[in-house]
mmCIF file of C-alpha atoms in Angstrom:
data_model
loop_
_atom_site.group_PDB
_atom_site.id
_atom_site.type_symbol
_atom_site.label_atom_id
_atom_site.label_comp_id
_atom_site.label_asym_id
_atom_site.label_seq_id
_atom_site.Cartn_x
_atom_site.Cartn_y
_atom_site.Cartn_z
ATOM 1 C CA UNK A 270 -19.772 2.082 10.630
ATOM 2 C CA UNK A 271 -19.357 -0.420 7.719
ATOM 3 C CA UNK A 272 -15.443 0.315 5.931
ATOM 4 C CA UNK A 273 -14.592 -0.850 2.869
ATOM 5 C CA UNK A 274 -10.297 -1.092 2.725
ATOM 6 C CA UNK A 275 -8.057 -1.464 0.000
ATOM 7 C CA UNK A 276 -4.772 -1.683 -0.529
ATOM 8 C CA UNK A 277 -2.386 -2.229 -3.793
ATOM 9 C CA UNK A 278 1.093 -0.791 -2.072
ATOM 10 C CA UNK A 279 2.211 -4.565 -2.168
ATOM 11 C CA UNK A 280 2.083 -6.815 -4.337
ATOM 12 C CA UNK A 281 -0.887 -8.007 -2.700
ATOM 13 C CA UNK A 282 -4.172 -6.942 -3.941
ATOM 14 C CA UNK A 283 -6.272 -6.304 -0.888
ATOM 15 C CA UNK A 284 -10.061 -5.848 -0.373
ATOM 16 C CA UNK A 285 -12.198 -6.043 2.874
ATOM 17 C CA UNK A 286 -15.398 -4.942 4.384
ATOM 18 C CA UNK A 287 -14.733 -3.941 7.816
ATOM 19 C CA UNK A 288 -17.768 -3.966 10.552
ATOM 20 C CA UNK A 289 -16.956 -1.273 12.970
ATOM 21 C CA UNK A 290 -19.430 -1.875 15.206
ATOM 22 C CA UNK A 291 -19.107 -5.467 15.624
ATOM 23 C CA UNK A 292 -15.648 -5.204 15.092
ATOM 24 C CA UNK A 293 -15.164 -7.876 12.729
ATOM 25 C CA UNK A 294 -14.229 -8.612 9.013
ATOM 26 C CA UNK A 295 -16.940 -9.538 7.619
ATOM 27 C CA UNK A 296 -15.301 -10.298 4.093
ATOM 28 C CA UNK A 297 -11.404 -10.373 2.612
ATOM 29 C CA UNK A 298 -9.798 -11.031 -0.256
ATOM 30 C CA UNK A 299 -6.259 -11.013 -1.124
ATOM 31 C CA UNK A 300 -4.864 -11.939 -4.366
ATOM 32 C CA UNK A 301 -0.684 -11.650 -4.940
ATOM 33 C CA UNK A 302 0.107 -10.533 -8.165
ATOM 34 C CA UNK A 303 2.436 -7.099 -8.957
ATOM 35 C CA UNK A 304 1.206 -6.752 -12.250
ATOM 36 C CA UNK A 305 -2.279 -6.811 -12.391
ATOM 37 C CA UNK A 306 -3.321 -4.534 -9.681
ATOM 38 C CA UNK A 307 -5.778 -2.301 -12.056
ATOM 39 C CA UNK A 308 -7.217 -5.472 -13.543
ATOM 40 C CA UNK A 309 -7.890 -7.663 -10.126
ATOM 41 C CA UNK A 310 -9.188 -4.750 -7.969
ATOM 42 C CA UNK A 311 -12.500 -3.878 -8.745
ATOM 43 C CA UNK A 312 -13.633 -7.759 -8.823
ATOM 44 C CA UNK A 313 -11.866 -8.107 -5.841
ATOM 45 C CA UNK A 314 -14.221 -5.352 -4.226
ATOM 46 C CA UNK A 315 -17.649 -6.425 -6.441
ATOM 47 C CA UNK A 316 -16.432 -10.381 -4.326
ATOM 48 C CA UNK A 317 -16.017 -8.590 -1.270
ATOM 49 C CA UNK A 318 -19.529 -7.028 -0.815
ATOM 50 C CA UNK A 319 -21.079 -10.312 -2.505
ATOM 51 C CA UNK A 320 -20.032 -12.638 -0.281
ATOM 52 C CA UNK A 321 -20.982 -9.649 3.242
ATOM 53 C CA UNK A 322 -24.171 -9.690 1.511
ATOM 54 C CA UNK A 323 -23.825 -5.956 1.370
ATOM 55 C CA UNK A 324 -23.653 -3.302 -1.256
ATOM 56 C CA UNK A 325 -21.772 -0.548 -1.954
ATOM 57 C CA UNK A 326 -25.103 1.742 -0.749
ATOM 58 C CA UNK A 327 -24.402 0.138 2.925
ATOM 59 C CA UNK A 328 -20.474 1.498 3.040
ATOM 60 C CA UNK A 329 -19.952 4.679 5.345
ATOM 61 C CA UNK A 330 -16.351 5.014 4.701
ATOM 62 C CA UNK A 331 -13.761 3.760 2.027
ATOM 63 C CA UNK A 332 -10.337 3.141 3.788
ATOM 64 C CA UNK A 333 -7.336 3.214 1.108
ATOM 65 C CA UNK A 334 -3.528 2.379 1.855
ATOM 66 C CA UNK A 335 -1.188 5.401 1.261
ATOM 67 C CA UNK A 336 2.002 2.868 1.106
ATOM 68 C CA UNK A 337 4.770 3.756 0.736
ATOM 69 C CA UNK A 338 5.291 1.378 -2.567
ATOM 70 C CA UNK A 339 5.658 1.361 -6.037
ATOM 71 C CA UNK A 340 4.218 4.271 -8.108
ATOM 72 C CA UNK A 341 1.839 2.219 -10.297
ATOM 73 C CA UNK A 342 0.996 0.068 -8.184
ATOM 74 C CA UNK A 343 0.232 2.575 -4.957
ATOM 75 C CA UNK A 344 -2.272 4.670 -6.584
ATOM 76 C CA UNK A 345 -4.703 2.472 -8.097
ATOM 77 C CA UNK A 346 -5.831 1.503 -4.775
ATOM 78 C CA UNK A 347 -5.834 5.164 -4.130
ATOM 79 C CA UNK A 348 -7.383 6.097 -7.053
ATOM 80 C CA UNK A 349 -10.233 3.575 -6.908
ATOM 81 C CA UNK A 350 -11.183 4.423 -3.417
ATOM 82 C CA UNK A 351 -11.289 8.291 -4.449
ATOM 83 C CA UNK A 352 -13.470 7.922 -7.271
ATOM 84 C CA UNK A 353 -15.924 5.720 -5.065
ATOM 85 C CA UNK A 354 -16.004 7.776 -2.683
ATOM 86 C CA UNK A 355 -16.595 10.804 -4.887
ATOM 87 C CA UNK A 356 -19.493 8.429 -6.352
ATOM 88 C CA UNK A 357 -21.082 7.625 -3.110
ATOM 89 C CA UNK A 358 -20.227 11.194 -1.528
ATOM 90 C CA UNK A 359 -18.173 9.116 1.270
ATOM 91 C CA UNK A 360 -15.090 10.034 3.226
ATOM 92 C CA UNK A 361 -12.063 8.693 2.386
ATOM 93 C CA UNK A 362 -9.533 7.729 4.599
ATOM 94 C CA UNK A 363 -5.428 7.125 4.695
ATOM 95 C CA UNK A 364 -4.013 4.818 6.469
ATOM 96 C CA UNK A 365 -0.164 4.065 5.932
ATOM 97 C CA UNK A 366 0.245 0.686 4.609
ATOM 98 C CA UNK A 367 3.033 -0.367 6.423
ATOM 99 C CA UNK A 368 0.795 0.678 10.228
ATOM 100 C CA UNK A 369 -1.517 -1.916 8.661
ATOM 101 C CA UNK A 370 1.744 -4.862 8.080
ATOM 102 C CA UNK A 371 2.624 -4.009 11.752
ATOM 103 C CA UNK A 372 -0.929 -4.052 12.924
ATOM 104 C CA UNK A 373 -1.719 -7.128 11.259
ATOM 105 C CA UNK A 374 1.445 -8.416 13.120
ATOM 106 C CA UNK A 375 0.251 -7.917 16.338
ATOM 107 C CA UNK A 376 3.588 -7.789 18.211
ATOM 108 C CA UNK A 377 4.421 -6.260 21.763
ATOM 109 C CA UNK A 378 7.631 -5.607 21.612
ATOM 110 C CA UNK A 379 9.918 -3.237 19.689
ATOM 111 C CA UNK A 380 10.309 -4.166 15.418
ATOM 112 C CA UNK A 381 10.438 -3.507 11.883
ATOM 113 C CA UNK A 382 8.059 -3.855 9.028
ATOM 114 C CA UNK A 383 10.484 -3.697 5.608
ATOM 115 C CA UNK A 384 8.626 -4.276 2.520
ATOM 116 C CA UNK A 385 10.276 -4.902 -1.269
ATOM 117 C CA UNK A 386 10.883 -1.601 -2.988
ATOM 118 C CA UNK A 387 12.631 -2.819 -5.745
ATOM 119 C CA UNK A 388 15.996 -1.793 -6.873
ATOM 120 C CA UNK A 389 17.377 -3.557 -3.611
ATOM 121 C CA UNK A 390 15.904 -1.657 -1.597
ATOM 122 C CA UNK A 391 13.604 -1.543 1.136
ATOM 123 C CA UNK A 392 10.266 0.381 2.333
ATOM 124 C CA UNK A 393 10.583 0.208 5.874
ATOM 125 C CA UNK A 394 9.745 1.555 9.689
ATOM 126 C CA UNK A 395 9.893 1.210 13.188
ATOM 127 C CA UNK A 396 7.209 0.245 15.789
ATOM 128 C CA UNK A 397 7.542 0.465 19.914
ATOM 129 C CA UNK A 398 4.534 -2.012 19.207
ATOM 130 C CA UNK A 399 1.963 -2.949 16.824
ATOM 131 C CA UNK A 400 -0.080 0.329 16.983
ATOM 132 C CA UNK A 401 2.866 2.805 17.813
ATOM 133 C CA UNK A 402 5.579 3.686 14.769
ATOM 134 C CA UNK A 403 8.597 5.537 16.159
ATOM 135 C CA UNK A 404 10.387 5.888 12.800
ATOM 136 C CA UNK A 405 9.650 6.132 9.414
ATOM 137 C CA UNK A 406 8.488 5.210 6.767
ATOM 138 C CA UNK A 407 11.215 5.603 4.892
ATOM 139 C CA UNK A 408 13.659 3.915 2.121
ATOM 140 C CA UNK A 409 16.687 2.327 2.215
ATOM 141 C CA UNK A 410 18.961 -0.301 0.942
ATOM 142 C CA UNK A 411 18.989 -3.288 3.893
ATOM 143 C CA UNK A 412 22.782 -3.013 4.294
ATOM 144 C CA UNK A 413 22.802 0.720 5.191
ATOM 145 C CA UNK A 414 20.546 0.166 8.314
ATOM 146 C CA UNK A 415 21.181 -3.565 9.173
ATOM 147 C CA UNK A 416 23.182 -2.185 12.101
ATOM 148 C CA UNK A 417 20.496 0.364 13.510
ATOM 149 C CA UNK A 418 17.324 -2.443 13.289
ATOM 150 C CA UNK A 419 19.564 -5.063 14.221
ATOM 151 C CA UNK A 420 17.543 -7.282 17.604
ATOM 152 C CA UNK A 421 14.611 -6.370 16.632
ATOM 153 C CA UNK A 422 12.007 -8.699 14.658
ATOM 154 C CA UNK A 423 11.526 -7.755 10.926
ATOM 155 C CA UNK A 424 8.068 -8.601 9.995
ATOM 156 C CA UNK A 425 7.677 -8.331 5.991
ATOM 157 C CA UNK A 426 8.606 -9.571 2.246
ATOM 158 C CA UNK A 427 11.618 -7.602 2.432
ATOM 159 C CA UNK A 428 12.969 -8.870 5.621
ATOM 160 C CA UNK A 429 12.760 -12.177 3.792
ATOM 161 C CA UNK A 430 14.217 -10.960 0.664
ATOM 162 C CA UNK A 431 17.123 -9.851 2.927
ATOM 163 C CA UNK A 432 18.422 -12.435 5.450
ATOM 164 C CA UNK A 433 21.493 -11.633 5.723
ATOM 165 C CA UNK A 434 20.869 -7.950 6.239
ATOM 166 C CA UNK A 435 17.752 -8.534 8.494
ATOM 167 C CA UNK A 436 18.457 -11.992 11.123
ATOM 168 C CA UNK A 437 15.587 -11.189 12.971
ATOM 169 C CA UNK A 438 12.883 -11.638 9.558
ATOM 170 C CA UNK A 439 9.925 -13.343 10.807
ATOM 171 C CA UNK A 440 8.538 -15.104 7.638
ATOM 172 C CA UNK A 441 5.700 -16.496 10.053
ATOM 173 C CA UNK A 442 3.876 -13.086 10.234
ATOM 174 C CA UNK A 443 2.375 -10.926 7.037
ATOM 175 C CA UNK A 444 4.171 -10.425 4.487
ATOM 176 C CA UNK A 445 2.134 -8.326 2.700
ATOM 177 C CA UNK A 446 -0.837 -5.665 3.413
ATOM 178 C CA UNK A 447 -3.995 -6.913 4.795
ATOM 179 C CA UNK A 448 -6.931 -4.282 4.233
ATOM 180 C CA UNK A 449 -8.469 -6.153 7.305
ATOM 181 C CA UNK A 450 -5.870 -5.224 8.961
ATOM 182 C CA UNK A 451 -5.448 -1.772 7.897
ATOM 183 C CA UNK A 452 -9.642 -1.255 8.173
ATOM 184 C CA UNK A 453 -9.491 -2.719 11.611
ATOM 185 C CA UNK A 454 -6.941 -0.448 12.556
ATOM 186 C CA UNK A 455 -8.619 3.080 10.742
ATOM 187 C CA UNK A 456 -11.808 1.771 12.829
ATOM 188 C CA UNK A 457 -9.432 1.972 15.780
ATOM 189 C CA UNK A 458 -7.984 5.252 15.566
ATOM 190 C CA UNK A 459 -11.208 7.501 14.548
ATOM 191 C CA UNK A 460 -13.185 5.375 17.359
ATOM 192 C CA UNK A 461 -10.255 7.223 19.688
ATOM 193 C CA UNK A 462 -11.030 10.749 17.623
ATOM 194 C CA UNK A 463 -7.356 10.737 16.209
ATOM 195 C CA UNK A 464 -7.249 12.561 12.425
ATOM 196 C CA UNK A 465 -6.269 9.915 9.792
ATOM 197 C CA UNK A 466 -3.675 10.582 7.179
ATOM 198 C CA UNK A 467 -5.056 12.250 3.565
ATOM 199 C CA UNK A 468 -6.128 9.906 1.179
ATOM 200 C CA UNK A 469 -2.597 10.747 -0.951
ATOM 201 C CA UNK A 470 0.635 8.762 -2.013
ATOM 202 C CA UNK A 471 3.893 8.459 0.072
ATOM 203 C CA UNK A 472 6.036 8.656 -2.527
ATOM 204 C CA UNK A 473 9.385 7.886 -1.040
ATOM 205 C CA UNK A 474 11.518 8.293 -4.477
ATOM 206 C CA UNK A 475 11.012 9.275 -7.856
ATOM 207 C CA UNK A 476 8.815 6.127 -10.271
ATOM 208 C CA UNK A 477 10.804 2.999 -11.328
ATOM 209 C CA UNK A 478 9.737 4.332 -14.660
ATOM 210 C CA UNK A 479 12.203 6.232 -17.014
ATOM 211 C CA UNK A 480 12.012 7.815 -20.159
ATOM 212 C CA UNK A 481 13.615 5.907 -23.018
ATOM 213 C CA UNK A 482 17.135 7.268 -23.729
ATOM 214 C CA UNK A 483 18.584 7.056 -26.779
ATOM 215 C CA UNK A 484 15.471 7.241 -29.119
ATOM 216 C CA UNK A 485 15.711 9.278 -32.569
ATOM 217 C CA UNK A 486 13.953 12.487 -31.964
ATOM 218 C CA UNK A 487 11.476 13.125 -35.412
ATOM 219 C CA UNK A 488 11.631 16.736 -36.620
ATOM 220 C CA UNK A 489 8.348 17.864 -38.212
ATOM 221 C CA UNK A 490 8.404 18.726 -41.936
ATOM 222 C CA UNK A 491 8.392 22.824 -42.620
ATOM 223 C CA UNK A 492 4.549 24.450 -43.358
ATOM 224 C CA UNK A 493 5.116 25.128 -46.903
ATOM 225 C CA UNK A 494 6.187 20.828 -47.823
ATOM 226 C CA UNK A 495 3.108 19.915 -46.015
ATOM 227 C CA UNK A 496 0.932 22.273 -47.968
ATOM 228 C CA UNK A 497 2.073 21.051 -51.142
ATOM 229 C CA UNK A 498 0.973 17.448 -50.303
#
């Protein structure tokens, strides 16, 4: 089973090809930017299968992050992977991004993964370990639940973005998504027949976008003026 993962929840743009068999990565890249998600992407996957000396024919599955994370940003990775896998007739696959930040982190003991959800706030969840989530996702501000993740580890950008809300931030494990990581661990879970999530957005609040207020609304000229231009 040859995976190809991708993930644009973070501000990390994400790409791997994922050898089930072997259990390996057999390419990654990763390239931090927020804002140019829809522009780095598809490079980043055209890299990806040129440097596996594969090609897009080979791929048997197309793993995608669901996030949670920004609006833009979350659904071009989802996008992408539905219309290649629409192209290619292959199954698509969901995999919450932050199971692949806590996977990636590879702890054994109870933690958090928060990551930055703008507006001072905080995409988070909590793991017994680095394959088991006990609560969550969800989205807070960090002072509201300093107290109930307080002792445990906080792997993440937003436990670093934080300190004083979140002690325990551990800026020497991911900060962002890996799409090894979160191939490795889709590999994983359908190797032990589990369902996978649907290919579709956590959405945890409503866009960062708004619509302009204030703007003069334009009332259209009546039938009979136009006609007599």
């Amino acid at each position: 089973m040859l995976l190809l993962a991708m993930d644009t929840a973070t501000p990390a743009v994400t790409v791997a090809l994922f050898d089930a068999d072997a259990d390996r990565v057999l390419a990654a890249v990763e390239r931090v930017d927020a804002r140019r998600h829809g522009e780095l992407l598809m490079p980043a996957v055209d890299r990806v299968l040129t440097e596996a000396g594969r090609g897009l024919d080979e791929v048997t599955g197309l793993v995608a992050g669901t996030g949670p994370g920004p609006y833009t940003g979350l659904r071009v990775g989802l996008v992408t992977a539905a219309a290649l896998g629409a192209a290619r007739s292959l199954p698509v696959y969901g995999v919450c991004t932050l199971d692949g930040v806590a996977f990636a982190a590879g702890l054994d003991e109870p933690f958090v993964v928060a990551t930055d959800a703008r507006r001072k706030e905080v995409y988070w969840a909590g793991y017994a370990d680095a394959v088991t989530r006990l609560e969550g996702p969800a989205v807070d501000k960090p002072a509201e639940i300093a107290e109930r993740v307080a002792g445990r580890p906080v792997v993440g950008a937003g436990g670093a973005l934080y300190p004083d809300s979140f002690p325990g931030a551990r800026p020497d494990l991911p900060a962002h998504a890996s799409a090894g990581a979160l191939a490795a661990l889709a590999a994983r879970r359908l190797a032990a027949g589990e369902d996978l999530d649907a290919p579709q957005p956590l959405y945890l609040r409503r866009p960062d976008a708004r619509e302009p207020a204030g703007y003069k609304a334009v009332t259209p000229p009546p039938a009979e003026a136009v006609a007599r231009r």
